[in-house]
CSV table of C-alpha atoms in Angstrom, one decimal:
chain,number,residue,atom,x,y,z
A,1,ASP,CA,210.9,-108.1,72.5
A,2,GLY,CA,208.0,-110.6,72.5
A,3,THR,CA,209.7,-112.8,69.9
A,4,LEU,CA,212.9,-112.7,72.0
A,5,ASN,CA,210.9,-113.8,75.0
A,6,GLU,CA,209.7,-116.8,73.2
A,7,THR,CA,213.2,-117.6,72.0
A,8,ILE,CA,214.8,-117.4,75.5
A,9,SER,CA,212.0,-119.4,77.0
A,10,GLY,CA,212.9,-122.2,74.5
A,11,LEU,CA,216.6,-121.9,75.2
A,12,MET,CA,215.9,-122.3,79.0
A,13,THR,CA,214.6,-125.9,78.3
A,14,LEU,CA,218.0,-127.0,76.9
A,15,PRO,CA,220.7,-128.6,79.0
A,16,GLN,CA,223.4,-126.8,76.9
A,17,ARG,CA,222.3,-123.4,75.5
A,18,PRO,CA,223.9,-122.1,72.3
A,19,LEU,CA,224.9,-118.5,72.0
A,20,LEU,CA,222.1,-116.1,71.1
A,21,GLY,CA,222.2,-113.5,68.3
A,22,TYR,CA,219.5,-110.8,68.2
A,23,LEU,CA,218.2,-108.9,65.2
A,24,PRO,CA,215.8,-106.3,66.7
A,25,ASN,CA,213.0,-105.5,64.2
A,26,GLY,CA,210.0,-104.5,66.5
A,27,SER,CA,208.3,-101.3,67.3
A,28,THR,CA,210.4,-100.2,70.3
A,29,ASN,CA,213.2,-102.7,70.9
A,30,ASP,CA,213.7,-101.8,74.5
A,31,PHE,CA,216.1,-104.6,75.2
A,32,ALA,CA,218.2,-104.0,72.1
A,33,ALA,CA,218.8,-100.4,73.3
A,34,SER,CA,220.1,-101.7,76.7
A,35,LEU,CA,222.5,-104.0,74.8
A,36,ARG,CA,223.4,-101.2,72.4
A,37,ILE,CA,222.6,-103.4,69.4
A,38,PRO,CA,222.2,-101.3,66.2
A,39,SER,CA,218.7,-100.7,65.0
A,40,SER,CA,219.7,-101.4,61.5
A,41,VAL,CA,219.2,-105.1,60.7
A,42,GLN,CA,222.3,-105.2,58.5
A,43,GLN,CA,224.5,-103.7,61.3
A,44,ALA,CA,222.9,-105.9,63.9
A,45,ALA,CA,223.7,-109.0,61.8
A,46,ARG,CA,227.3,-107.9,61.5
A,47,ALA,CA,227.4,-107.5,65.3
A,48,VAL,CA,226.2,-111.1,65.6
A,49,VAL,CA,229.0,-112.3,63.4
A,50,GLU,CA,231.8,-110.0,64.8
A,51,GLY,CA,230.5,-109.3,68.3
A,52,THR,CA,231.5,-110.8,71.7
A,53,PRO,CA,229.3,-113.1,73.9
A,54,HIS,CA,228.0,-111.4,77.0
A,55,PRO,CA,226.4,-113.2,80.0
A,56,LEU,CA,222.8,-112.3,80.4
A,57,ASP,CA,220.6,-112.7,83.5
A,58,LEU,CA,217.0,-114.0,82.8
A,59,GLY,CA,214.1,-113.6,85.1
A,60,ALA,CA,211.6,-116.2,86.2
A,61,HIS,CA,208.0,-114.8,86.7
A,62,ASN,CA,206.2,-117.7,88.5
A,63,ALA,CA,206.5,-120.5,85.9
A,64,ARG,CA,207.5,-118.3,82.9
A,65,TYR,CA,210.6,-116.4,81.8
A,66,PHE,CA,211.3,-112.9,80.8
A,67,SER,CA,214.4,-111.3,79.3
A,68,TYR,CA,214.1,-107.7,80.5
A,69,VAL,CA,211.0,-106.7,82.4
A,70,ALA,CA,207.9,-107.9,84.3
A,71,SER,CA,205.6,-105.1,85.4
A,72,PHE,CA,202.1,-104.1,86.5
A,73,GLY,CA,200.1,-100.8,86.7
A,74,ALA,CA,200.5,-97.6,84.8
A,75,PHE,CA,201.6,-97.8,81.2
A,76,THR,CA,202.2,-101.6,81.2
A,77,LYS,CA,198.9,-102.3,79.4
A,78,ALA,CA,200.0,-100.1,76.6
A,79,SER,CA,202.6,-102.5,75.4
A,80,TYR,CA,200.1,-105.2,74.5
A,81,SER,CA,196.8,-103.3,74.0
A,82,ALA,CA,198.1,-101.2,71.1
A,83,SER,CA,197.0,-102.9,67.9
A,84,GLN,CA,199.6,-104.4,65.6
A,85,GLU,CA,198.4,-102.2,62.8
A,86,THR,CA,199.0,-99.1,64.9
A,87,LYS,CA,202.4,-100.3,66.0
A,88,ASN,CA,203.3,-101.0,62.3
A,89,ALA,CA,202.2,-97.5,61.3
A,90,LEU,CA,203.5,-95.4,64.2
A,91,GLY,CA,206.2,-97.5,65.8
A,92,HIS,CA,207.2,-96.4,69.3
A,93,PHE,CA,204.8,-93.5,69.2
A,94,ALA,CA,202.0,-96.0,69.3
A,95,TYR,CA,203.0,-97.0,72.9
A,96,ILE,CA,203.0,-93.4,74.0
A,97,LEU,CA,199.5,-92.8,72.6
A,98,GLU,CA,198.2,-95.9,74.2
A,99,GLY,CA,199.8,-95.0,77.6
A,100,ILE,CA,198.2,-91.6,77.5
A,101,LYS,CA,194.9,-93.1,76.7
A,102,ASN,CA,195.1,-95.4,79.7
A,103,LEU,CA,195.9,-92.6,82.2
A,104,ASP,CA,192.2,-92.0,82.7
A,105,SER,CA,192.0,-95.5,84.2
A,106,LEU,CA,195.1,-95.1,86.4
A,107,ARG,CA,194.5,-96.8,89.7
A,108,PRO,CA,196.5,-98.0,92.7
A,109,TYR,CA,197.0,-101.6,93.8
A,110,ARG,CA,197.3,-102.6,97.4
A,111,CYS,CA,200.5,-104.7,97.5
A,112,GLY,CA,203.1,-106.2,99.7
A,113,VAL,CA,206.7,-106.6,98.4
A,114,GLU,CA,209.5,-108.7,99.7
A,115,ALA,CA,212.9,-108.2,98.1
A,116,ASP,CA,215.9,-110.2,99.5
A,117,GLY,CA,214.8,-109.5,103.1
A,118,GLU,CA,213.5,-106.0,102.6
A,119,SER,CA,209.8,-105.4,102.9
A,120,PHE,CA,207.5,-102.7,101.4
A,121,ASP,CA,203.8,-102.3,101.3
A,122,GLY,CA,201.3,-99.7,100.2
A,123,ASP,CA,199.2,-98.6,97.3
A,124,PHE,CA,201.3,-98.7,94.1
A,125,ILE,CA,200.3,-97.3,90.7
A,126,PHE,CA,203.3,-98.9,89.0
A,127,GLY,CA,205.7,-101.8,89.7
A,128,GLY,CA,208.4,-102.9,87.4
A,129,VAL,CA,211.1,-105.6,87.9
A,130,SER,CA,213.7,-105.2,85.2
A,131,ASN,CA,217.1,-106.0,83.8
A,132,SER,CA,217.1,-103.1,81.3
A,133,THR,CA,217.7,-99.4,81.0
A,134,SER,CA,214.4,-98.9,79.2
A,135,VAL,CA,210.9,-100.2,79.7
A,136,ALA,CA,208.3,-99.5,77.0
A,137,GLY,CA,210.5,-96.6,75.9
A,138,MET,CA,208.9,-94.5,78.6
A,139,VAL,CA,210.4,-95.6,82.0
A,140,ARG,CA,214.2,-95.3,81.9
A,141,LEU,CA,216.9,-96.3,84.4
A,142,ARG,CA,220.3,-94.8,84.6
A,143,LYS,CA,222.9,-96.8,82.8
A,144,ASP,CA,225.3,-96.7,85.9
A,145,LEU,CA,222.6,-98.6,87.9
A,146,VAL,CA,222.0,-101.4,85.4
A,147,SER,CA,224.3,-104.4,84.6
A,148,LEU,CA,222.7,-107.1,82.5
A,149,GLY,CA,224.8,-109.9,84.0
A,150,ASP,CA,225.2,-109.0,87.7
A,151,GLY,CA,222.6,-111.4,89.1
A,152,LEU,CA,220.3,-108.5,90.2
A,153,PHE,CA,217.1,-107.0,89.2
A,154,GLU,CA,216.3,-103.3,89.4
A,155,THR,CA,212.8,-102.9,90.9
A,156,LEU,CA,211.0,-99.6,90.5
A,157,LEU,CA,207.8,-99.0,92.6
A,158,ILE,CA,205.7,-95.8,92.4
A,159,ARG,CA,203.3,-95.2,95.3
A,160,ARG,CA,199.9,-93.5,94.8
A,161,PRO,CA,200.6,-89.8,95.5
A,162,LYS,CA,198.5,-88.2,98.3
A,163,GLN,CA,197.5,-85.4,95.9
A,164,PHE,CA,196.7,-85.9,92.3
A,165,GLY,CA,198.8,-82.9,91.4
A,166,ASP,CA,201.9,-84.7,92.6
A,167,LEU,CA,201.4,-87.4,89.9
A,168,SER,CA,202.8,-85.4,87.0
A,169,ARG,CA,205.9,-84.4,89.1
A,170,ILE,CA,206.5,-88.1,90.0
A,171,ILE,CA,206.2,-89.3,86.4
A,172,THR,CA,208.4,-86.4,85.1
A,173,GLY,CA,211.0,-87.2,87.7
A,174,VAL,CA,211.1,-90.9,86.8
A,175,LEU,CA,211.2,-90.1,83.0
A,176,ASN,CA,214.2,-87.9,83.8
A,177,GLN,CA,215.9,-90.6,85.9
A,178,TYR,CA,215.3,-88.8,89.2
A,179,TYR,CA,214.2,-91.3,91.9
A,180,ASP,CA,214.7,-89.2,95.1
A,181,ASN,CA,211.0,-88.9,95.9
A,182,GLU,CA,209.1,-90.3,98.9
A,183,ASN,CA,206.7,-91.9,96.5
A,184,VAL,CA,209.4,-93.7,94.5
A,185,ILE,CA,211.2,-96.9,95.6
A,186,LEU,CA,214.2,-98.2,93.6
A,187,VAL,CA,215.8,-101.4,94.9
A,188,GLN,CA,218.2,-104.0,93.6
A,189,SER,CA,217.6,-107.7,94.5
A,190,LYS,CA,217.8,-111.3,93.3
A,191,ASN,CA,214.5,-112.6,94.5
A,192,LEU,CA,211.1,-110.9,95.0
A,193,ARG,CA,207.6,-111.7,95.9
A,194,PHE,CA,204.5,-109.5,95.3
A,195,THR,CA,201.2,-110.2,97.1
A,196,PHE,CA,198.0,-108.4,96.2
A,197,GLN,CA,194.6,-108.2,97.7
A,198,GLU,CA,192.9,-108.7,94.3
A,199,PRO,CA,194.0,-110.2,91.0
A,200,VAL,CA,196.4,-107.9,89.1
A,201,ALA,CA,197.4,-108.0,85.4
A,202,TRP,CA,201.1,-108.3,84.6
A,203,THR,CA,203.2,-107.9,81.5
A,204,ARG,CA,206.3,-109.9,80.6
A,205,ASP,CA,208.6,-108.4,77.9
A,206,GLY,CA,205.7,-106.3,76.5
A,207,GLU,CA,203.2,-109.2,76.3
A,208,ALA,CA,200.3,-110.1,78.5
A,209,GLY,CA,201.7,-112.0,81.6
A,210,GLY,CA,198.6,-113.2,83.3
A,211,VAL,CA,196.4,-112.1,86.2
A,212,THR,CA,197.2,-113.2,89.7
A,213,THR,CA,197.4,-112.2,93.4
A,214,ASP,CA,200.8,-113.8,94.1
A,215,VAL,CA,203.9,-113.4,92.0
A,216,ARG,CA,207.4,-114.8,92.7
A,217,LEU,CA,210.4,-113.6,90.7
A,218,SER,CA,213.9,-114.9,90.7
A,219,ASN,CA,217.1,-113.9,88.8
A,220,ASN,CA,218.8,-116.7,86.8
A,221,HIS,CA,222.3,-115.3,86.8
A,222,ALA,CA,224.1,-115.5,83.5
A,223,ALA,CA,221.5,-118.0,82.2
A,224,ILE,CA,222.5,-117.5,78.5
A,225,HIS,CA,225.1,-115.6,76.6
A,226,ILE,CA,224.1,-113.1,73.9
A,227,ILE,CA,226.3,-111.7,71.2
A,228,ALA,CA,226.5,-107.9,71.0
């Protein structure tokens, strides 16, 4: 996913962008799962040769691009803090282990969110702006909610629960694609702005995405076409 991010960032500098083929060969390959690209490199290569171009929205996160997610808070650090040696040895399980290890440092972030005219504020333990059905292989969105070329992000926000015992129920619900909870916000929008009272670390496509108090995100509708 990180290599794909570098590739699409390069494509966005071109006045005429060629079609993009993707051979997923990482530890989790979240985005490939959303595109239903085979995990086998040989089958993925065949899909590039025989597949159909599909329009793909790309996100802008301040001055940088992302292909499928920008996020902060719970679990997001796991995607880039797990060592490459661990990821090579354990694959996707490495992210789960790293996420569990980071639970003891789980903390809320005071945040204001603007999303196409809607406003939210509060203490959030997780925020993810995505164009994917899977984020770090742990947070999943229903496939009927996600279209990779509709010009909209899906933004998932999880508030700090009033009682710590509620946390496991919230996380279990999100993992099972159940969002009907007073502590969970799911909204679709084209443009967003996040403002924090203190600098907050973000990730973009599983890599470190900087630390800031003010983040603006916009959807570049059908910016490239990917073969799948």
